[in-house]
DNA sequence: AACTCAGTTCCAAATAATGGAATTTATTCG
DNA sequence: CGAATAAATTCCATTATTTGGAACTGAGTT
């Protein structure tokens, strides 16, 4: 039985199907049968049936050229997921305030395992266009929101995340070791503020604060992000109190709105 | 074997799991175990395991108050699906043009069964906010984009859609019968233009044109939408040629970009 | 025309899902 | 507060589905 190979541990058929779906949906180009076969480690017959089922369910699409691409049903499901997310709804007005105060892009992200999933984003100009950022997953250890979120985990939960974190260097500033990350998290715990100084994307800086509920069943963060040419440490320090305040206000509202009845 | 009861026909375990997921994810409020039990028609033990697996996979979340809500993994998957959708990418610049020409909201929607799934939207003012519309599913028979899409189906494909369409009256203008719809589709085929005169939402009018590829493997539509107080038949007629032109341009680009290699 | 490679189908064996009933845990009411 | 009721969860022999090796098909190539 050994240790779990991937997501599909304990969830039987569904887990295996989701592994295949994720492989195809998160690939950066359409995959053909053989491409999937190579990474999935499943026998031909099995994989073929799994892919057929995923296509029949509308989770994948099989193009005439035999390439598998993500299906439209994913969009439909996610749209409902986003539209009725209570946390997002509670936070939205505070994100707007923060955006108005700083004039820069504001993000809301939730911790899911070792990743931050962006739930919302408020930015200034530009034609409205469904933001490629919403729903995006980034590693927690090298983003402002991610580090803020990690800083409020208890040691057990943090350990669980660290165990599955692979430190990859995205920029010269990326944190690349456990020790370095732990030191920084200590600093964040003291100040209540996390910075991302071009650690994930070159030229992008950010200041973030953690948002969480009493039982740490929700661990998230808010951030203000901007391009390095416009945003220096001065600006980040300047915004820090406002970000912390927004985070606090969201938590207060969460406690009031979701606390009582749950 | 009788006729299929729901999505889960022929896809075994996955289909059943997706039925449960969709029930919960598309409900308009959090459902508890018993709520799901009532609609799913599954035995207690079976449903419980299905829900557990969905939770373990991150497709659903189980809140402390025993309510099931859509999980974050859906967002992550859909984000990738949207970001790398070739059709959307091809159409985007033409939607922008259409928006600039009309000043009103522009939609791009794809036909999936009896539904239109909105893939993109361009609108004017308002703080950028992930559009609740993107990923939204609306019935095809009562929306501009939907009727435009239906008008280009061959009789066999159209019949298949009609067979599963339930005519529901959303407004006084909603089309409520097969005959009425067929007559209107005939008109749309002649003119190449579909109107929605407050048929889906009161106070909302729209003009749409079909977009499709040679083999009808992709059937979609573009539309310009506006509030009735600002948009009368005059405006709709005025925009019709531009909408048709945008649709044509998208099809030409599709043929050029996707035709050769597929 | 023979060959190769990608994709698809087949079916006995292995595995996971099923579902009725019992058990535990929450919630309501006196 | 404690009993009564409802909800959620666990159990396990039976049953249905998945599995996976191998054989088959067909498109593209030399």
GROMACS .gro file of C-alpha atoms in nm, chain B residues 18-251:
model
  234
  280UNK     CA    1  -2.092   1.407  -1.047
  281UNK     CA    2  -2.468   1.396  -1.002
  282UNK     CA    3  -2.420   1.440  -0.630
  283UNK     CA    4  -2.161   1.713  -0.681
  284UNK     CA    5  -2.387   1.903  -0.914
  285UNK     CA    6  -2.681   1.873  -0.679
  286UNK     CA    7  -2.483   2.031  -0.400
  287UNK     CA    8  -2.280   2.280  -0.603
  288UNK     CA    9  -2.574   2.423  -0.793
  289UNK     CA   10  -2.816   2.438  -0.502
  290UNK     CA   11  -2.883   2.793  -0.397
  291UNK     CA   12  -2.804   2.730  -0.037
  292UNK     CA   13  -2.582   2.493   0.163
  293UNK     CA   14  -2.732   2.145   0.184
  294UNK     CA   15  -2.703   1.907   0.476
  295UNK     CA   16  -2.681   1.533   0.449
  296UNK     CA   17  -3.054   1.479   0.472
  297UNK     CA   18  -3.128   1.745   0.211
  298UNK     CA   19  -2.904   1.569  -0.038
  299UNK     CA   20  -3.048   1.234   0.058
  300UNK     CA   21  -3.396   1.352  -0.028
  301UNK     CA   22  -3.311   1.451  -0.386
  302UNK     CA   23  -3.039   1.200  -0.470
  303UNK     CA   24  -3.243   0.885  -0.433
  304UNK     CA   25  -2.936   0.701  -0.308
  305UNK     CA   26  -2.929   0.482   0.002
  306UNK     CA   27  -2.784   0.643   0.314
  307UNK     CA   28  -2.461   0.446   0.322
  308UNK     CA   29  -2.386   0.499  -0.043
  309UNK     CA   30  -2.454   0.870  -0.039
  310UNK     CA   31  -2.245   0.918   0.268
  311UNK     CA   32  -1.945   0.759   0.108
  312UNK     CA   33  -1.993   0.957  -0.211
  313UNK     CA   34  -2.005   1.283  -0.020
  314UNK     CA   35  -1.700   1.185   0.186
  315UNK     CA   36  -1.503   1.115  -0.126
  316UNK     CA   37  -1.607   1.446  -0.283
  317UNK     CA   38  -1.495   1.625   0.032
  318UNK     CA   39  -1.164   1.438   0.043
  319UNK     CA   40  -1.104   1.536  -0.317
  320UNK     CA   41  -1.168   1.904  -0.240
  321UNK     CA   42  -1.468   1.923  -0.472
  322UNK     CA   43  -1.698   1.984  -0.178
  323UNK     CA   44  -1.635   2.122   0.165
  324UNK     CA   45  -1.801   2.003   0.483
  325UNK     CA   46  -1.855   2.292   0.720
  326UNK     CA   47  -1.855   2.245   1.097
  327UNK     CA   48  -2.233   2.278   1.092
  328UNK     CA   49  -2.258   1.971   0.865
  329UNK     CA   50  -2.349   2.171   0.560
  330UNK     CA   51  -2.187   2.083   0.229
  331UNK     CA   52  -2.064   2.370   0.011
  332UNK     CA   53  -1.871   2.375  -0.318
  333UNK     CA   54  -1.498   2.329  -0.271
  334UNK     CA   55  -1.206   2.539  -0.385
  335UNK     CA   56  -1.067   2.275  -0.614
  336UNK     CA   57  -1.349   2.352  -0.856
  337UNK     CA   58  -1.220   2.707  -0.887
  338UNK     CA   59  -0.868   2.591  -0.948
  339UNK     CA   60  -0.974   2.354  -1.224
  340UNK     CA   61  -1.206   2.602  -1.389
  341UNK     CA   62  -0.950   2.877  -1.381
  342UNK     CA   63  -0.718   2.667  -1.593
  343UNK     CA   64  -1.006   2.572  -1.816
  344UNK     CA   65  -1.096   2.933  -1.878
  345UNK     CA   66  -0.747   3.072  -1.909
  346UNK     CA   67  -0.651   2.827  -2.182
  347UNK     CA   68  -0.975   2.814  -2.376
  348UNK     CA   69  -0.873   2.873  -2.734
  349UNK     CA   70  -1.211   2.983  -2.855
  350UNK     CA   71  -1.235   3.250  -2.587
  351UNK     CA   72  -0.886   3.373  -2.669
  352UNK     CA   73  -0.966   3.399  -3.038
  353UNK     CA   74  -1.290   3.585  -2.974
  354UNK     CA   75  -1.168   3.827  -2.708
  355UNK     CA   76  -1.035   4.106  -2.932
  356UNK     CA   77  -1.354   4.109  -3.138
  357UNK     CA   78  -1.563   4.136  -2.824
  358UNK     CA   79  -1.362   4.441  -2.726
  359UNK     CA   80  -1.429   4.602  -3.063
  360UNK     CA   81  -1.798   4.532  -3.034
  361UNK     CA   82  -1.803   4.682  -2.689
  362UNK     CA   83  -1.629   4.996  -2.806
  363UNK     CA   84  -1.869   5.031  -3.099
  364UNK     CA   85  -2.186   4.991  -2.893
  365UNK     CA   86  -2.091   5.101  -2.544
  366UNK     CA   87  -2.302   4.819  -2.403
  367UNK     CA   88  -2.222   4.484  -2.245
  368UNK     CA   89  -2.094   4.215  -2.481
  369UNK     CA   90  -2.127   3.843  -2.411
  370UNK     CA   91  -1.972   3.530  -2.556
  371UNK     CA   92  -2.162   3.208  -2.485
  372UNK     CA   93  -2.123   2.846  -2.593
  373UNK     CA   94  -2.401   2.592  -2.638
  374UNK     CA   95  -2.373   2.287  -2.415
  375UNK     CA   96  -2.677   2.066  -2.446
  376UNK     CA   97  -2.984   2.275  -2.374
  377UNK     CA   98  -2.781   2.543  -2.199
  378UNK     CA   99  -2.569   2.839  -2.290
  379UNK     CA  100  -2.255   2.872  -2.084
  380UNK     CA  101  -2.111   3.222  -2.080
  381UNK     CA  102  -1.743   3.218  -2.158
  382UNK     CA  103  -1.665   3.588  -2.147
  383UNK     CA  104  -1.814   3.929  -2.097
  384UNK     CA  105  -1.695   4.282  -2.163
  385UNK     CA  106  -1.863   4.568  -1.989
  386UNK     CA  107  -1.792   4.928  -1.923
  387UNK     CA  108  -1.774   5.087  -1.584
  388UNK     CA  109  -1.777   4.928  -1.244
  389UNK     CA  110  -1.490   4.807  -1.032
  390UNK     CA  111  -1.333   4.503  -1.187
  391UNK     CA  112  -1.482   4.205  -1.016
  392UNK     CA  113  -1.486   3.850  -1.135
  393UNK     CA  114  -1.799   3.847  -1.328
  394UNK     CA  115  -2.068   3.633  -1.183
  395UNK     CA  116  -2.181   3.584  -1.540
  396UNK     CA  117  -1.877   3.396  -1.662
  397UNK     CA  118  -1.945   3.025  -1.625
  398UNK     CA  119  -2.313   3.097  -1.573
  399UNK     CA  120  -2.553   2.862  -1.742
  400UNK     CA  121  -2.882   2.985  -1.887
  401UNK     CA  122  -3.143   2.797  -2.091
  402UNK     CA  123  -3.073   2.830  -2.462
  403UNK     CA  124  -3.435   2.880  -2.572
  404UNK     CA  125  -3.490   3.214  -2.400
  405UNK     CA  126  -3.162   3.398  -2.445
  406UNK     CA  127  -3.030   3.585  -2.746
  407UNK     CA  128  -2.706   3.393  -2.767
  408UNK     CA  129  -2.892   3.068  -2.707
  409UNK     CA  130  -3.143   3.118  -2.986
  410UNK     CA  131  -2.869   3.229  -3.223
  411UNK     CA  132  -2.680   2.909  -3.142
  412UNK     CA  133  -2.987   2.686  -3.181
  413UNK     CA  134  -3.058   2.840  -3.522
  414UNK     CA  135  -2.748   2.686  -3.676
  415UNK     CA  136  -2.803   2.332  -3.552
  416UNK     CA  137  -2.912   2.071  -3.805
  417UNK     CA  138  -3.255   1.923  -3.748
  418UNK     CA  139  -3.121   1.615  -3.574
  419UNK     CA  140  -2.913   1.808  -3.323
  420UNK     CA  141  -3.194   2.057  -3.266
  421UNK     CA  142  -3.438   1.774  -3.202
  422UNK     CA  143  -3.203   1.634  -2.939
  423UNK     CA  144  -3.198   1.969  -2.761
  424UNK     CA  145  -3.573   2.018  -2.783
  425UNK     CA  146  -3.627   1.674  -2.637
  426UNK     CA  147  -3.464   1.781  -2.311
  427UNK     CA  148  -3.581   2.141  -2.303
  428UNK     CA  149  -3.835   2.238  -2.041
  429UNK     CA  150  -4.007   2.561  -2.131
  430UNK     CA  151  -4.031   2.774  -1.824
  431UNK     CA  152  -4.183   3.121  -1.824
  432UNK     CA  153  -3.929   3.369  -1.687
  433UNK     CA  154  -4.108   3.684  -1.806
  434UNK     CA  155  -4.431   3.760  -1.993
  435UNK     CA  156  -4.229   3.752  -2.318
  436UNK     CA  157  -4.065   3.412  -2.262
  437UNK     CA  158  -4.117   3.163  -2.543
  438UNK     CA  159  -4.316   2.879  -2.393
  439UNK     CA  160  -4.364   2.631  -2.671
  440UNK     CA  161  -4.182   2.424  -2.924
  441UNK     CA  162  -4.382   2.560  -3.217
  442UNK     CA  163  -4.319   2.919  -3.121
  443UNK     CA  164  -3.947   2.850  -3.083
  444UNK     CA  165  -3.922   2.674  -3.420
  445UNK     CA  166  -4.093   2.968  -3.591
  446UNK     CA  167  -3.852   3.210  -3.432
  447UNK     CA  168  -3.551   2.997  -3.521
  448UNK     CA  169  -3.667   3.005  -3.883
  449UNK     CA  170  -3.673   3.382  -3.869
  450UNK     CA  171  -3.326   3.386  -3.714
  451UNK     CA  172  -3.191   3.159  -3.986
  452UNK     CA  173  -3.314   3.405  -4.248
  453UNK     CA  174  -3.179   3.718  -4.084
  454UNK     CA  175  -2.873   3.578  -3.909
  455UNK     CA  176  -2.977   3.774  -3.604
  456UNK     CA  177  -3.151   3.676  -3.280
  457UNK     CA  178  -3.322   3.913  -3.040
  458UNK     CA  179  -3.400   3.873  -2.675
  459UNK     CA  180  -3.680   4.115  -2.595
  460UNK     CA  181  -3.700   4.072  -2.220
  461UNK     CA  182  -3.757   3.699  -2.258
  462UNK     CA  183  -3.520   3.583  -1.989
  463UNK     CA  184  -3.490   3.877  -1.753
  464UNK     CA  185  -3.737   4.162  -1.728
  465UNK     CA  186  -3.580   4.489  -1.839
  466UNK     CA  187  -3.300   4.326  -2.037
  467UNK     CA  188  -3.283   4.330  -2.417
  468UNK     CA  189  -3.020   4.190  -2.644
  469UNK     CA  190  -2.919   4.127  -3.003
  470UNK     CA  191  -2.709   3.823  -3.090
  471UNK     CA  192  -2.549   3.642  -3.383
  472UNK     CA  193  -2.434   3.280  -3.413
  473UNK     CA  194  -2.071   3.166  -3.420
  474UNK     CA  195  -1.989   2.812  -3.527
  475UNK     CA  196  -1.729   2.604  -3.703
  476UNK     CA  197  -1.760   2.404  -4.019
  477UNK     CA  198  -1.854   2.081  -3.847
  478UNK     CA  199  -2.082   2.237  -3.589
  479UNK     CA  200  -1.862   2.087  -3.321
  480UNK     CA  201  -1.856   2.434  -3.170
  481UNK     CA  202  -2.183   2.623  -3.159
  482UNK     CA  203  -2.182   2.958  -2.985
  483UNK     CA  204  -2.296   3.317  -3.008
  484UNK     CA  205  -2.201   3.679  -2.947
  485UNK     CA  206  -2.441   3.938  -2.814
  486UNK     CA  207  -2.481   4.300  -2.714
  487UNK     CA  208  -2.705   4.345  -2.410
  488UNK     CA  209  -2.855   4.646  -2.242
  489UNK     CA  210  -3.130   4.769  -2.013
  490UNK     CA  211  -3.468   4.824  -2.177
  491UNK     CA  212  -3.487   5.189  -2.064
  492UNK     CA  213  -3.181   5.264  -2.273
  493UNK     CA  214  -3.206   5.002  -2.544
  494UNK     CA  215  -3.508   4.991  -2.775
  495UNK     CA  216  -3.570   4.804  -3.099
  496UNK     CA  217  -3.406   5.096  -3.282
  497UNK     CA  218  -3.078   5.039  -3.103
  498UNK     CA  219  -3.097   4.662  -3.145
  499UNK     CA  220  -3.155   4.699  -3.520
  500UNK     CA  221  -2.875   4.949  -3.533
  501UNK     CA  222  -2.628   4.711  -3.369
  502UNK     CA  223  -2.737   4.401  -3.558
  503UNK     CA  224  -2.496   4.444  -3.851
  504UNK     CA  225  -2.203   4.505  -3.617
  505UNK     CA  226  -2.287   4.198  -3.413
  506UNK     CA  227  -2.317   3.988  -3.727
  507UNK     CA  228  -1.989   4.127  -3.849
  508UNK     CA  229  -1.813   4.048  -3.522
  509UNK     CA  230  -1.950   3.693  -3.535
  510UNK     CA  231  -1.826   3.659  -3.890
  511UNK     CA  232  -1.483   3.789  -3.802
  512UNK     CA  233  -1.454   3.544  -3.513
  513UNK     CA  234  -1.552   3.256  -3.742
   0.00000   0.00000   0.00000
